[in-house]
mmCIF file of N, CA and C in Angstrom:
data_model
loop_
_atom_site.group_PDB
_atom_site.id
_atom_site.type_symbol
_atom_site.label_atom_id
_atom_site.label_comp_id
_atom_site.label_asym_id
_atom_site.label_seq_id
_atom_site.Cartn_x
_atom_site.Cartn_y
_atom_site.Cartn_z
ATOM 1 N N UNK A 1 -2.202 -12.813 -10.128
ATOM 2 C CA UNK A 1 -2.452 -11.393 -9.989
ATOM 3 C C UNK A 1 -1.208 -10.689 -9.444
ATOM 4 N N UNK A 2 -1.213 -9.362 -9.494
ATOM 5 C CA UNK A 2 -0.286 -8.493 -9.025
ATOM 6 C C UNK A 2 0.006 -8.437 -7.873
ATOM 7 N N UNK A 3 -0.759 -8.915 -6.930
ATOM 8 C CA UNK A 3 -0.748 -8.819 -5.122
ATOM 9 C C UNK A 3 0.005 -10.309 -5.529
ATOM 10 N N UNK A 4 -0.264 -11.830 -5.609
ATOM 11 C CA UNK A 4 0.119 -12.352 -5.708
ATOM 12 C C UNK A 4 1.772 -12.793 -5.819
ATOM 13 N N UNK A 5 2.334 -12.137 -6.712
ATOM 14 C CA UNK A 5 3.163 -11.938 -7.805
ATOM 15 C C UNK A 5 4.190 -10.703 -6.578
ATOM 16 N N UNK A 6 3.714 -9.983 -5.682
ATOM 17 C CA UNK A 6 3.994 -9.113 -4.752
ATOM 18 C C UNK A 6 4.722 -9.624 -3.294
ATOM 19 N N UNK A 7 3.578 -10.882 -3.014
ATOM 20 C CA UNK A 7 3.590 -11.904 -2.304
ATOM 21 C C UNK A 7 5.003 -12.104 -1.884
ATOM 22 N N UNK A 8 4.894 -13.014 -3.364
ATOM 23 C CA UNK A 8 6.052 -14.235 -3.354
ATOM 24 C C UNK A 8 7.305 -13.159 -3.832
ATOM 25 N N UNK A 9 7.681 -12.078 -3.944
ATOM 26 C CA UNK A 9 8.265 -11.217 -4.365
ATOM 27 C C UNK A 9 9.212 -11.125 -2.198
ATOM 28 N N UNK A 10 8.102 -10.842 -1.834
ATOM 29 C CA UNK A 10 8.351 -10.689 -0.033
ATOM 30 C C UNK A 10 8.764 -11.411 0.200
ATOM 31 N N UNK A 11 8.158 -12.858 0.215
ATOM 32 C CA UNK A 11 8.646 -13.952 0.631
ATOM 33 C C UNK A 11 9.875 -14.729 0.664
ATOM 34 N N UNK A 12 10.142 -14.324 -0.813
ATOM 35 C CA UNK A 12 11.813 -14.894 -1.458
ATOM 36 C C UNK A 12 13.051 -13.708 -1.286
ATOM 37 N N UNK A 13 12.258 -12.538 -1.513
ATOM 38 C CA UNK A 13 13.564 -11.684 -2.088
ATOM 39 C C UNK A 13 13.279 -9.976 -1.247
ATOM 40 N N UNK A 14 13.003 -10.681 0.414
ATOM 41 C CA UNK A 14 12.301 -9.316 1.118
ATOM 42 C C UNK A 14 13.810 -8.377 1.129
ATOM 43 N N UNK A 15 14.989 -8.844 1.367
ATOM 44 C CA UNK A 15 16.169 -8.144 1.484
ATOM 45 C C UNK A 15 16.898 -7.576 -0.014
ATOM 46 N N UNK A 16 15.757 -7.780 -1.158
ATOM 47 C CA UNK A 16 16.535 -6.993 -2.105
ATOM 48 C C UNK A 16 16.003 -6.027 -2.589
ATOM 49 N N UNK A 17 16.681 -5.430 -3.575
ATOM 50 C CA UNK A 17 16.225 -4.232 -4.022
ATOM 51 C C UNK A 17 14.237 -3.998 -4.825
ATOM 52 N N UNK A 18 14.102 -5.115 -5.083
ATOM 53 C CA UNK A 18 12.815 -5.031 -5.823
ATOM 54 C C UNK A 18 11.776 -5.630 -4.372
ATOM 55 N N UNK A 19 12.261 -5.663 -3.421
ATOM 56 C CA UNK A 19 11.242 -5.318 -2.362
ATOM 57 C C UNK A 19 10.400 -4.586 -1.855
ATOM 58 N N UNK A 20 11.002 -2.801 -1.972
ATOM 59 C CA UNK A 20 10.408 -1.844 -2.012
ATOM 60 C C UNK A 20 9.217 -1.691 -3.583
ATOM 61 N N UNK A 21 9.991 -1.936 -4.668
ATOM 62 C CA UNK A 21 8.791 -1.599 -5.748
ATOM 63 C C UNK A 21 7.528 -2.758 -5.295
ATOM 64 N N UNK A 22 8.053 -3.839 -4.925
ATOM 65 C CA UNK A 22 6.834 -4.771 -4.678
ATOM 66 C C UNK A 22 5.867 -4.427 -3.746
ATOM 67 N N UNK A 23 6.333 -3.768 -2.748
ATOM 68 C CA UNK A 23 5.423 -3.681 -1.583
ATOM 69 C C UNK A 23 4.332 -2.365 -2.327
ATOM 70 N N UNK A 24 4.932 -1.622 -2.752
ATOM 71 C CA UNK A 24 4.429 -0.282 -3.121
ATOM 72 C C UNK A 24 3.225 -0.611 -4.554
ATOM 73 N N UNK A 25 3.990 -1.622 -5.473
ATOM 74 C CA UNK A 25 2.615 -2.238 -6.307
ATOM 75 C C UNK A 25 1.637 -3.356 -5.845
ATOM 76 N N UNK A 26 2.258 -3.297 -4.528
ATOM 77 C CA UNK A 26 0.598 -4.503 -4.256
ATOM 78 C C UNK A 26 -0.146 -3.470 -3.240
ATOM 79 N N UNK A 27 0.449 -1.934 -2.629
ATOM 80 C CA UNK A 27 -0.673 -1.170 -2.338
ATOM 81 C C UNK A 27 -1.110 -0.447 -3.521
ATOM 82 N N UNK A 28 -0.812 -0.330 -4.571
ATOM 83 C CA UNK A 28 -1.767 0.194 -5.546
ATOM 84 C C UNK A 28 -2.440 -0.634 -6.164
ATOM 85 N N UNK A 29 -2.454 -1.740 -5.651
ATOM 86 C CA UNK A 29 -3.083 -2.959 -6.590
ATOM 87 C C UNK A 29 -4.485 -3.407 -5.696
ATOM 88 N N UNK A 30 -4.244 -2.772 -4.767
ATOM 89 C CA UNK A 30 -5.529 -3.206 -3.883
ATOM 90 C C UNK A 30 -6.103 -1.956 -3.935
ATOM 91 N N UNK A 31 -5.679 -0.710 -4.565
ATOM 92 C CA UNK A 31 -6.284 0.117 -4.634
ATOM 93 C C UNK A 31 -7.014 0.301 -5.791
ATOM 94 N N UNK A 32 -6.480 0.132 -6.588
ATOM 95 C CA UNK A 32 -6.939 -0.397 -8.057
ATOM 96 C C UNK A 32 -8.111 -1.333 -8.023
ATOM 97 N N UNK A 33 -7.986 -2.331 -7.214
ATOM 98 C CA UNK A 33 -9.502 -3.160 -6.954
ATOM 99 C C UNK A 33 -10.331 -2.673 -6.403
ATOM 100 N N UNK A 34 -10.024 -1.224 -5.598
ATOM 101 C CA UNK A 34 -11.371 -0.593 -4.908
ATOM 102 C C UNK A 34 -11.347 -1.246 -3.677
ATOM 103 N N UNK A 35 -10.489 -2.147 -3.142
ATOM 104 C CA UNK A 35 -10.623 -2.533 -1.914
ATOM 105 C C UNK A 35 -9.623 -1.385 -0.771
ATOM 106 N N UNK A 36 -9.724 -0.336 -0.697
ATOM 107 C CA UNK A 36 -9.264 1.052 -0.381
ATOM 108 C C UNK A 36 -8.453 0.484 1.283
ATOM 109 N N UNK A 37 -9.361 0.114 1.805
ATOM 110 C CA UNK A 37 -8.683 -0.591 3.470
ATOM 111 C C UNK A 37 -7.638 -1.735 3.507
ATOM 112 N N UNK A 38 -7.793 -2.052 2.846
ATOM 113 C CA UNK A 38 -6.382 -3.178 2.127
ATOM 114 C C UNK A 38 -5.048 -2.242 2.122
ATOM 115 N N UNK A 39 -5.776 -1.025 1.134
ATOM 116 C CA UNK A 39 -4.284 -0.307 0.380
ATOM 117 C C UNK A 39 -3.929 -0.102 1.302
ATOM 118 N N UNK A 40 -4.554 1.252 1.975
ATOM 119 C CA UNK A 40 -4.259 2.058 3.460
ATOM 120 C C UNK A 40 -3.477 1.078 4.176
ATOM 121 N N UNK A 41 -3.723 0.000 4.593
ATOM 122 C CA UNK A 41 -2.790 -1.064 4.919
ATOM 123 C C UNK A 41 -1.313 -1.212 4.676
ATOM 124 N N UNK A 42 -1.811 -1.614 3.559
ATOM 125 C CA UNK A 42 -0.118 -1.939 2.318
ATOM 126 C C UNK A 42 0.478 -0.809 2.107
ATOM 127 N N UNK A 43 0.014 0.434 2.229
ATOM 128 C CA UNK A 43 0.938 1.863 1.963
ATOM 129 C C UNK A 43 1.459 1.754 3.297
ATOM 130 N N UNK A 44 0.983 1.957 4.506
ATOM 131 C CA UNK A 44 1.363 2.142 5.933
ATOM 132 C C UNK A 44 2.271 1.447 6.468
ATOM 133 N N UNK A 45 2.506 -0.161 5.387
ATOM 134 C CA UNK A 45 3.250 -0.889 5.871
ATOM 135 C C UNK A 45 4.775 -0.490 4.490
ATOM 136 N N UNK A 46 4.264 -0.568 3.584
ATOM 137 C CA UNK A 46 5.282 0.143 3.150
ATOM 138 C C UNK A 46 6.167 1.303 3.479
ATOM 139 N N UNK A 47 5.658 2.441 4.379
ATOM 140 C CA UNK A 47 6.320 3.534 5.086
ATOM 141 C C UNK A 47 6.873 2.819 6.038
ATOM 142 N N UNK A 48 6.434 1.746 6.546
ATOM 143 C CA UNK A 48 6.805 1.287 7.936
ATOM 144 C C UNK A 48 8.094 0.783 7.599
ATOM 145 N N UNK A 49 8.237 -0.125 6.211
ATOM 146 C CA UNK A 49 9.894 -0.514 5.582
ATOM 147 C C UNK A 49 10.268 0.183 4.831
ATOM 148 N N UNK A 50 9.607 0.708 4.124
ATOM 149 C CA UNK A 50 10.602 1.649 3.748
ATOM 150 C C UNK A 50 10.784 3.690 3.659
ATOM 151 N N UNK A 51 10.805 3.598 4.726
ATOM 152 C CA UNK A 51 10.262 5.336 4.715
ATOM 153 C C UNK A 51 11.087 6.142 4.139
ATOM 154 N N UNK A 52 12.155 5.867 3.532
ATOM 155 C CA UNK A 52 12.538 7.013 2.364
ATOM 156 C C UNK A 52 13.103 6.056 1.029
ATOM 157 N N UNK A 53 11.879 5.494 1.171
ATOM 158 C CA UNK A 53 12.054 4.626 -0.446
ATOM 159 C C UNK A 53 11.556 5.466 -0.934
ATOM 160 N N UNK A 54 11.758 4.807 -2.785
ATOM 161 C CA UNK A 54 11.239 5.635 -4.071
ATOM 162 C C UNK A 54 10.252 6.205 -3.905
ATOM 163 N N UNK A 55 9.336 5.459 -3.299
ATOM 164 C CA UNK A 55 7.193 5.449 -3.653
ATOM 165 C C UNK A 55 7.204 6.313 -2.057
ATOM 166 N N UNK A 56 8.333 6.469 -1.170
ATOM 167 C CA UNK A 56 7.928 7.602 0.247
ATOM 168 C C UNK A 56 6.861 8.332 0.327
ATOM 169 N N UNK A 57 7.272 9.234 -0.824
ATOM 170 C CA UNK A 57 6.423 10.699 -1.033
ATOM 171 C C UNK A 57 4.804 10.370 -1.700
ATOM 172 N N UNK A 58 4.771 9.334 -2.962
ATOM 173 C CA UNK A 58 3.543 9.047 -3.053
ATOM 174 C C UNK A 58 2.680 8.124 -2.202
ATOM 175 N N UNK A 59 3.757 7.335 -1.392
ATOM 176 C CA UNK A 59 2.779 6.881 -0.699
ATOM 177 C C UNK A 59 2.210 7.477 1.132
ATOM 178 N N UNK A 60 3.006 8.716 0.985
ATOM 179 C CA UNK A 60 2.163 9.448 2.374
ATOM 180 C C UNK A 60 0.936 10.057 1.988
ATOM 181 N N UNK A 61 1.350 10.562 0.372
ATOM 182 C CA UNK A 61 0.002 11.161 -0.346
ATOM 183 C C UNK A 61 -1.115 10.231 0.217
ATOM 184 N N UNK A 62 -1.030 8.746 -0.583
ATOM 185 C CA UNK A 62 -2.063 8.192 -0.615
ATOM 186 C C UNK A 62 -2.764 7.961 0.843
ATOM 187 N N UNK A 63 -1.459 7.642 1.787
ATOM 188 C CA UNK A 63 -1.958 7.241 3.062
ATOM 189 C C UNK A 63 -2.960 8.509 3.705
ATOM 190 N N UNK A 64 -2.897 9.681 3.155
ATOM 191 C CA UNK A 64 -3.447 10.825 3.541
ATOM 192 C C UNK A 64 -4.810 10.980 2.871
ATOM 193 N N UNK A 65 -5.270 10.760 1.209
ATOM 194 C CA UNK A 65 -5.706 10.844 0.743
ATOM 195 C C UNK A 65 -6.990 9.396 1.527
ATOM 196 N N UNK A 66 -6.416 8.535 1.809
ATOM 197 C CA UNK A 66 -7.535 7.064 1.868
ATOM 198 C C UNK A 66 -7.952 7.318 3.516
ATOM 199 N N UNK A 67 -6.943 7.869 4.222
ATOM 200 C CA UNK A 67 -7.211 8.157 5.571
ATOM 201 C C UNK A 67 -8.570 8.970 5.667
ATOM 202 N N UNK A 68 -8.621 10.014 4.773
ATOM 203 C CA UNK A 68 -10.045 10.868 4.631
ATOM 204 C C UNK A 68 -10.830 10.503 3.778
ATOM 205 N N UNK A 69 -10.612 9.584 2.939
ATOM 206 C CA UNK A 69 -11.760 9.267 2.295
ATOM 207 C C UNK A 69 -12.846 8.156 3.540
ATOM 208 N N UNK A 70 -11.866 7.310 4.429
ATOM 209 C CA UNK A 70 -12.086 6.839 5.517
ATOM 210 C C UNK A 70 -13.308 7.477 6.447
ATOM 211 N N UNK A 71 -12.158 8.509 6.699
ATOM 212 C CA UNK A 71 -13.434 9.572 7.268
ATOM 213 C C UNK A 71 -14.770 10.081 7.127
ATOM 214 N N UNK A 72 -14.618 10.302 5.440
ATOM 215 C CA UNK A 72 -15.774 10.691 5.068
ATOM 216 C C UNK A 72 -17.092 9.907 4.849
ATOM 217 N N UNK A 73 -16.305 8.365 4.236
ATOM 218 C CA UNK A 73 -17.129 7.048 4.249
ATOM 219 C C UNK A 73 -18.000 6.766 5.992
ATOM 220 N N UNK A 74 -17.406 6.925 6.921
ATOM 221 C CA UNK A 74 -17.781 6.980 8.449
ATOM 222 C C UNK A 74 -18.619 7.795 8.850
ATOM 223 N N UNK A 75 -18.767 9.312 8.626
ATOM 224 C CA UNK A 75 -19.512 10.190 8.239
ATOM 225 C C UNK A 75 -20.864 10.560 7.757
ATOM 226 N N UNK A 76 -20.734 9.920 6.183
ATOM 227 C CA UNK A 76 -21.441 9.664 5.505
ATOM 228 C C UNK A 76 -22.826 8.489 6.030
ATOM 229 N N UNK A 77 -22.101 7.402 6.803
ATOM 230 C CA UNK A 77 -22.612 6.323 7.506
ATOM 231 C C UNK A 77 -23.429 6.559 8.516
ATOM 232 N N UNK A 78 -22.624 7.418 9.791
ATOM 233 C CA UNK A 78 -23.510 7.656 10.971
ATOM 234 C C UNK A 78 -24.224 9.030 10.238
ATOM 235 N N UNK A 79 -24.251 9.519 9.408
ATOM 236 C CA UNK A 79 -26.010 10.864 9.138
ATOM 237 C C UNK A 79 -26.929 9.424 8.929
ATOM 238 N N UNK A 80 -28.106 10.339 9.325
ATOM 239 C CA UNK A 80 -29.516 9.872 8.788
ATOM 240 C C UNK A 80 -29.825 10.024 7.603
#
């Protein structure tokens, strides 16, 4: 799989240039599975290395966008 494949991408080759695209397709790849708390994860940690990489700008979007969907899921939970 793509997280996989992301992985071993970190593991071998965290100091090169295809580090940043990797990190940034294994948070859309967990987003893509619907596992949303994963992504939020993997985007946050992606800003965390690379904060004015390529994916910067889309990935504050997302971190903004999953942060409130967060919210709303929590929300949604504690009503009766």
């Amino acid at each position: 799989s793509a997280v996989l494949y992301c992985d071993g991408i970190h593991e071998n080759y965290y100091d090169t240039p295809w580090a940043d695209p990797a990190q940034y397709l294994k948070a859309r790849s967990f987003n893509a599975l619907g596992n949303r708390s994963r992504a939020l994860q993997e985007y946050q940690e992606y800003l965390e290395k690379f904060p004015t990489g390529k994916h910067a700008d889309t990935a504050r979007r997302a971190v903004a966008a999953l942060s409130e969907y967060r919210v709303q899921q929590s929300s949604s939970e504690a009503s009766p």
